[in-house]
Amino acid sequence: MKKILTLSICGILLTACDNYPYKQKIQGTYDWNNKTGDKAICMMVGRVTESMYPYTTIHLKGEELPFSTQTMKEYNNRLKNDSLHLFSKRGFFTEEYLGEVDGKPIYRYNLTDLGRKYVKWAFAETNFCFGRVVVDKIKRTKDTINGVGGGTVRDVYITYHVENIPDWVKDPEIYKRFGYSEKLVNGEPVQGMHSYKVLGKNKLETLTGESGVYQWASDFNKELK
């Protein structure tokens, strides 16, 4: 009876019987990929590589339409223009008005010293990054079957907080536009998940996590809440 009871508890609370050092391993992965401690969370400005600066904006027909598979290119171009303007107001870019084309304003942008401090070039994009993710607690784990490639996926539910948060991130117009919570940008504990591909007993391969995440802004035509 005692053995049956123990197995039942293990089935309900996997972490109670799982001795894998999830907290240390997840933290180690996050820190390995963020050695400077200030590039855990990244805001995607748009498809502008380092060699393209100074960058002059363009407008595409149909860019005011809502996002869809048909308008993706046009929508993302408008989002890029709006994001460049947003960060220019915070001193990350210089913004030079060049005139109008078909009644729409054209601007030239260049990175400032402040912008270069936070920029990270990845995915052929300009990204502004900050912070270090600190794993506070492992709450539970859950195994599921991968419906795409087969095999087992283990989701590890965690509590974490972010440190090394600059003041500009705490601006509501910034963190709300990019979908971050007020708790996160103020360094308070939040809930998250780290997913592994299970390769064997105590052999796990990271699939996704809370560090190294890139996020687009929401539609600037929609009011912030």
mmCIF file of C-alpha atoms in Angstrom:
data_model
loop_
_atom_site.group_PDB
_atom_site.id
_atom_site.type_symbol
_atom_site.label_atom_id
_atom_site.label_comp_id
_atom_site.label_asym_id
_atom_site.label_seq_id
_atom_site.Cartn_x
_atom_site.Cartn_y
_atom_site.Cartn_z
ATOM 1 C CA MET A 1 0.000 0.000 0.000
ATOM 2 C CA LYS A 2 2.840 2.385 0.852
ATOM 3 C CA LYS A 3 4.468 1.764 -2.543
ATOM 4 C CA ILE A 4 1.201 2.386 -4.398
ATOM 5 C CA LEU A 5 0.666 5.626 -2.471
ATOM 6 C CA THR A 6 4.185 6.828 -3.303
ATOM 7 C CA LEU A 7 3.684 6.149 -7.007
ATOM 8 C CA SER A 8 0.399 8.034 -6.941
ATOM 9 C CA ILE A 9 2.028 11.077 -5.370
ATOM 10 C CA CYS A 10 4.809 10.961 -7.970
ATOM 11 C CA GLY A 11 2.245 10.858 -10.742
ATOM 12 C CA ILE A 12 0.474 13.949 -9.424
ATOM 13 C CA LEU A 13 3.526 15.939 -8.349
ATOM 14 C CA LEU A 14 6.301 14.931 -10.700
ATOM 15 C CA THR A 15 8.821 17.370 -9.257
ATOM 16 C CA ALA A 16 8.447 15.760 -5.831
ATOM 17 C CA CYS A 17 10.044 12.560 -7.186
ATOM 18 C CA ASP A 18 12.170 14.033 -9.980
ATOM 19 C CA ASN A 19 15.697 14.809 -8.798
ATOM 20 C CA TYR A 20 16.807 16.557 -11.992
ATOM 21 C CA PRO A 21 18.365 19.959 -11.084
ATOM 22 C CA TYR A 22 15.981 22.012 -13.222
ATOM 23 C CA LYS A 23 16.618 25.337 -11.513
ATOM 24 C CA GLN A 24 20.405 25.153 -11.865
ATOM 25 C CA LYS A 25 20.271 23.808 -15.424
ATOM 26 C CA ILE A 26 17.770 26.391 -16.661
ATOM 27 C CA GLN A 27 19.667 29.231 -14.997
ATOM 28 C CA GLY A 28 22.905 27.952 -16.492
ATOM 29 C CA THR A 29 21.392 27.900 -19.977
ATOM 30 C CA TYR A 30 20.054 31.434 -19.614
ATOM 31 C CA ASP A 31 23.365 32.797 -18.338
ATOM 32 C CA TRP A 32 25.417 30.961 -20.968
ATOM 33 C CA ASN A 33 23.434 32.681 -23.708
ATOM 34 C CA ASN A 34 23.458 36.053 -21.935
ATOM 35 C CA LYS A 35 26.984 36.408 -20.615
ATOM 36 C CA THR A 36 26.757 40.195 -20.228
ATOM 37 C CA GLY A 37 23.544 39.913 -18.215
ATOM 38 C CA ASP A 38 21.710 42.559 -20.232
ATOM 39 C CA LYS A 39 20.327 40.814 -23.333
ATOM 40 C CA ALA A 40 17.666 38.421 -22.002
ATOM 41 C CA ILE A 41 14.602 40.216 -23.383
ATOM 42 C CA CYS A 42 14.608 41.938 -26.761
ATOM 43 C CA MET A 43 12.247 44.353 -28.485
ATOM 44 C CA MET A 44 12.225 44.001 -32.258
ATOM 45 C CA VAL A 45 12.262 47.358 -34.034
ATOM 46 C CA GLY A 46 12.261 46.061 -37.579
ATOM 47 C CA ARG A 47 14.219 44.653 -40.488
ATOM 48 C CA VAL A 48 17.117 47.109 -40.549
ATOM 49 C CA THR A 49 20.632 45.665 -40.404
ATOM 50 C CA GLU A 50 23.652 47.517 -39.028
ATOM 51 C CA SER A 51 24.956 48.322 -42.524
ATOM 52 C CA MET A 52 21.651 49.978 -43.511
ATOM 53 C CA TYR A 53 22.101 52.963 -41.174
ATOM 54 C CA PRO A 54 21.455 55.788 -41.674
ATOM 55 C CA TYR A 55 18.089 54.333 -42.665
ATOM 56 C CA THR A 56 15.442 56.171 -44.685
ATOM 57 C CA THR A 57 11.842 55.068 -44.242
ATOM 58 C CA ILE A 58 9.602 53.967 -47.078
ATOM 59 C CA HIS A 59 5.852 53.450 -47.339
ATOM 60 C CA LEU A 60 4.095 50.530 -49.000
ATOM 61 C CA LYS A 61 0.630 50.455 -50.507
ATOM 62 C CA GLY A 62 -1.791 48.721 -48.151
ATOM 63 C CA GLU A 63 0.315 49.160 -45.006
ATOM 64 C CA GLU A 64 -2.640 50.651 -43.110
ATOM 65 C CA LEU A 65 -4.632 47.434 -43.481
ATOM 66 C CA PRO A 66 -4.889 45.020 -40.524
ATOM 67 C CA PHE A 67 -2.373 42.190 -40.297
ATOM 68 C CA SER A 68 -3.031 39.124 -42.443
ATOM 69 C CA THR A 69 -1.008 36.642 -44.466
ATOM 70 C CA GLN A 70 -1.646 38.850 -47.504
ATOM 71 C CA THR A 71 -0.598 42.134 -45.826
ATOM 72 C CA MET A 72 2.277 40.832 -43.679
ATOM 73 C CA LYS A 73 5.049 42.670 -45.570
ATOM 74 C CA GLU A 74 3.170 45.971 -45.662
ATOM 75 C CA TYR A 75 1.999 45.717 -42.046
ATOM 76 C CA ASN A 76 5.512 44.958 -40.760
ATOM 77 C CA ASN A 77 6.903 47.920 -42.693
ATOM 78 C CA ARG A 78 4.444 50.266 -40.964
ATOM 79 C CA LEU A 79 5.237 48.667 -37.617
ATOM 80 C CA LYS A 80 8.942 49.263 -38.267
ATOM 81 C CA ASN A 81 8.363 52.931 -39.118
ATOM 82 C CA ASP A 82 6.285 53.431 -35.972
ATOM 83 C CA SER A 83 8.852 51.625 -33.794
ATOM 84 C CA LEU A 84 11.697 53.750 -35.162
ATOM 85 C CA HIS A 85 9.739 56.873 -34.265
ATOM 86 C CA LEU A 86 8.871 55.515 -30.803
ATOM 87 C CA PHE A 87 12.513 54.872 -29.934
ATOM 88 C CA SER A 88 13.678 58.143 -31.471
ATOM 89 C CA LYS A 89 11.548 59.923 -28.848
ATOM 90 C CA ARG A 90 13.586 58.068 -26.184
ATOM 91 C CA GLY A 91 16.920 59.103 -27.697
ATOM 92 C CA PHE A 92 17.849 55.802 -29.365
ATOM 93 C CA PHE A 93 17.836 57.340 -32.851
ATOM 94 C CA THR A 94 18.276 60.706 -34.442
ATOM 95 C CA GLU A 95 15.231 61.531 -36.571
ATOM 96 C CA GLU A 96 15.539 63.792 -39.611
ATOM 97 C CA TYR A 97 12.459 64.845 -41.568
ATOM 98 C CA LEU A 98 13.127 64.645 -45.317
ATOM 99 C CA GLY A 99 9.765 65.664 -46.747
ATOM 100 C CA GLU A 100 6.774 63.763 -48.085
ATOM 101 C CA VAL A 101 6.058 61.167 -50.744
ATOM 102 C CA ASP A 102 2.425 60.760 -51.782
ATOM 103 C CA GLY A 103 1.409 62.768 -48.731
ATOM 104 C CA LYS A 104 3.292 60.546 -46.260
ATOM 105 C CA PRO A 105 6.281 61.754 -44.212
ATOM 106 C CA ILE A 106 9.744 60.360 -44.876
ATOM 107 C CA TYR A 107 12.368 60.246 -42.119
ATOM 108 C CA ARG A 108 16.026 59.304 -41.869
ATOM 109 C CA TYR A 109 17.169 57.519 -38.707
ATOM 110 C CA ASN A 110 20.580 56.854 -37.256
ATOM 111 C CA LEU A 111 21.594 55.176 -34.013
ATOM 112 C CA THR A 112 22.772 57.353 -31.149
ATOM 113 C CA ASP A 113 25.269 56.286 -28.474
ATOM 114 C CA LEU A 114 22.293 55.347 -26.283
ATOM 115 C CA GLY A 115 20.851 53.193 -29.047
ATOM 116 C CA ARG A 116 24.189 51.441 -29.615
ATOM 117 C CA LYS A 117 24.361 50.635 -25.906
ATOM 118 C CA TYR A 118 21.217 48.490 -26.051
ATOM 119 C CA VAL A 119 21.145 47.282 -29.663
ATOM 120 C CA LYS A 120 21.551 43.623 -30.568
ATOM 121 C CA TRP A 121 21.852 42.579 -34.194
ATOM 122 C CA ALA A 122 19.937 39.356 -34.749
ATOM 123 C CA PHE A 123 17.563 37.936 -37.380
ATOM 124 C CA ALA A 124 18.588 40.788 -39.746
ATOM 125 C CA GLU A 125 16.746 43.107 -37.351
ATOM 126 C CA THR A 126 17.431 46.051 -35.107
ATOM 127 C CA ASN A 127 16.592 44.890 -31.569
ATOM 128 C CA PHE A 128 16.860 46.691 -28.247
ATOM 129 C CA CYS A 129 17.536 44.325 -25.353
ATOM 130 C CA PHE A 130 17.777 44.385 -21.590
ATOM 131 C CA GLY A 131 17.949 42.323 -18.434
ATOM 132 C CA ARG A 132 18.893 38.988 -16.958
ATOM 133 C CA VAL A 133 16.309 36.319 -16.154
ATOM 134 C CA VAL A 134 16.725 34.839 -12.668
ATOM 135 C CA VAL A 135 14.936 31.562 -11.932
ATOM 136 C CA ASP A 136 13.415 31.748 -8.450
ATOM 137 C CA LYS A 137 11.478 28.511 -8.156
ATOM 138 C CA ILE A 138 10.428 25.373 -10.009
ATOM 139 C CA LYS A 139 6.682 24.902 -9.571
ATOM 140 C CA ARG A 140 5.930 21.710 -11.492
ATOM 141 C CA THR A 141 6.634 19.780 -14.680
ATOM 142 C CA LYS A 142 4.348 18.292 -17.289
ATOM 143 C CA ASP A 143 5.166 15.781 -20.024
ATOM 144 C CA THR A 144 3.268 15.770 -23.315
ATOM 145 C CA ILE A 145 3.670 14.014 -26.645
ATOM 146 C CA ASN A 146 5.002 16.255 -29.414
ATOM 147 C CA GLY A 147 2.304 16.182 -32.061
ATOM 148 C CA VAL A 148 4.626 17.552 -34.752
ATOM 149 C CA GLY A 149 7.858 15.595 -34.602
ATOM 150 C CA GLY A 150 6.972 12.924 -32.071
ATOM 151 C CA GLY A 151 8.784 12.268 -28.819
ATOM 152 C CA THR A 152 8.159 13.760 -25.396
ATOM 153 C CA VAL A 153 8.167 17.440 -24.489
ATOM 154 C CA ARG A 154 8.617 18.406 -20.843
ATOM 155 C CA ASP A 155 7.257 21.781 -19.794
ATOM 156 C CA VAL A 156 8.825 23.138 -16.611
ATOM 157 C CA TYR A 157 6.683 25.799 -14.943
ATOM 158 C CA ILE A 158 8.828 28.371 -13.178
ATOM 159 C CA THR A 159 8.670 31.543 -11.134
ATOM 160 C CA TYR A 160 11.290 34.077 -12.207
ATOM 161 C CA HIS A 161 12.191 37.737 -12.102
ATOM 162 C CA VAL A 162 14.292 40.016 -14.279
ATOM 163 C CA GLU A 163 17.230 42.081 -13.060
ATOM 164 C CA ASN A 164 19.312 44.789 -14.771
ATOM 165 C CA ILE A 165 16.231 46.654 -16.005
ATOM 166 C CA PRO A 166 16.988 50.174 -17.310
ATOM 167 C CA ASP A 167 14.564 53.001 -16.567
ATOM 168 C CA TRP A 168 13.426 53.402 -20.192
ATOM 169 C CA VAL A 169 11.890 49.917 -20.129
ATOM 170 C CA LYS A 170 9.585 51.026 -17.285
ATOM 171 C CA ASP A 171 7.931 53.621 -19.520
ATOM 172 C CA PRO A 172 4.323 52.360 -20.005
ATOM 173 C CA GLU A 173 4.376 53.394 -23.653
ATOM 174 C CA ILE A 174 7.326 51.035 -24.133
ATOM 175 C CA TYR A 175 6.483 47.970 -22.063
ATOM 176 C CA LYS A 176 2.770 47.989 -22.868
ATOM 177 C CA ARG A 177 3.433 48.414 -26.583
ATOM 178 C CA PHE A 178 5.699 45.360 -26.527
ATOM 179 C CA GLY A 179 3.394 43.285 -24.342
ATOM 180 C CA TYR A 180 5.383 43.100 -21.099
ATOM 181 C CA SER A 181 3.701 43.184 -17.710
ATOM 182 C CA GLU A 182 4.249 45.926 -15.154
ATOM 183 C CA LYS A 183 5.445 43.307 -12.680
ATOM 184 C CA LEU A 184 8.110 42.026 -15.059
ATOM 185 C CA VAL A 185 9.600 45.450 -15.860
ATOM 186 C CA ASN A 186 9.726 46.301 -12.157
ATOM 187 C CA GLY A 187 11.662 43.157 -11.275
ATOM 188 C CA GLU A 188 8.808 41.420 -9.467
ATOM 189 C CA PRO A 189 8.273 37.624 -9.616
ATOM 190 C CA VAL A 190 6.230 36.399 -12.585
ATOM 191 C CA GLN A 191 5.200 33.003 -13.915
ATOM 192 C CA GLY A 192 6.835 31.388 -16.924
ATOM 193 C CA MET A 193 7.714 28.140 -18.633
ATOM 194 C CA HIS A 194 10.832 26.422 -19.943
ATOM 195 C CA SER A 195 10.322 23.566 -22.400
ATOM 196 C CA TYR A 196 12.606 20.611 -23.035
ATOM 197 C CA LYS A 197 12.728 17.815 -25.565
ATOM 198 C CA VAL A 198 13.213 14.599 -23.603
ATOM 199 C CA LEU A 199 16.066 12.579 -25.120
ATOM 200 C CA GLY A 200 16.309 9.985 -22.352
ATOM 201 C CA LYS A 201 16.636 9.656 -18.605
ATOM 202 C CA ASN A 202 18.074 12.966 -17.358
ATOM 203 C CA LYS A 203 18.892 13.892 -20.967
ATOM 204 C CA LEU A 204 17.029 17.050 -21.937
ATOM 205 C CA GLU A 205 17.397 19.524 -24.790
ATOM 206 C CA THR A 206 16.053 23.067 -24.434
ATOM 207 C CA LEU A 207 13.310 24.042 -26.880
ATOM 208 C CA THR A 208 12.035 27.367 -25.526
ATOM 209 C CA GLY A 209 12.394 29.468 -22.404
ATOM 210 C CA GLU A 210 11.941 32.885 -20.852
ATOM 211 C CA SER A 211 15.409 34.224 -21.717
ATOM 212 C CA GLY A 212 16.489 35.150 -25.229
ATOM 213 C CA VAL A 213 12.940 36.076 -26.227
ATOM 214 C CA TYR A 214 12.284 38.538 -29.067
ATOM 215 C CA GLN A 215 9.004 40.441 -29.207
ATOM 216 C CA TRP A 216 7.383 42.649 -31.856
ATOM 217 C CA ALA A 217 5.431 45.741 -30.862
ATOM 218 C CA SER A 218 1.656 45.642 -31.064
ATOM 219 C CA ASP A 219 -0.212 47.585 -33.754
ATOM 220 C CA PHE A 220 0.354 51.321 -33.192
ATOM 221 C CA ASN A 221 -3.112 51.980 -34.617
ATOM 222 C CA LYS A 222 -4.575 50.306 -31.534
ATOM 223 C CA GLU A 223 -4.844 52.137 -28.231
ATOM 224 C CA LEU A 224 -2.713 50.893 -25.349
ATOM 225 C CA LYS A 225 -4.562 49.392 -22.391
#
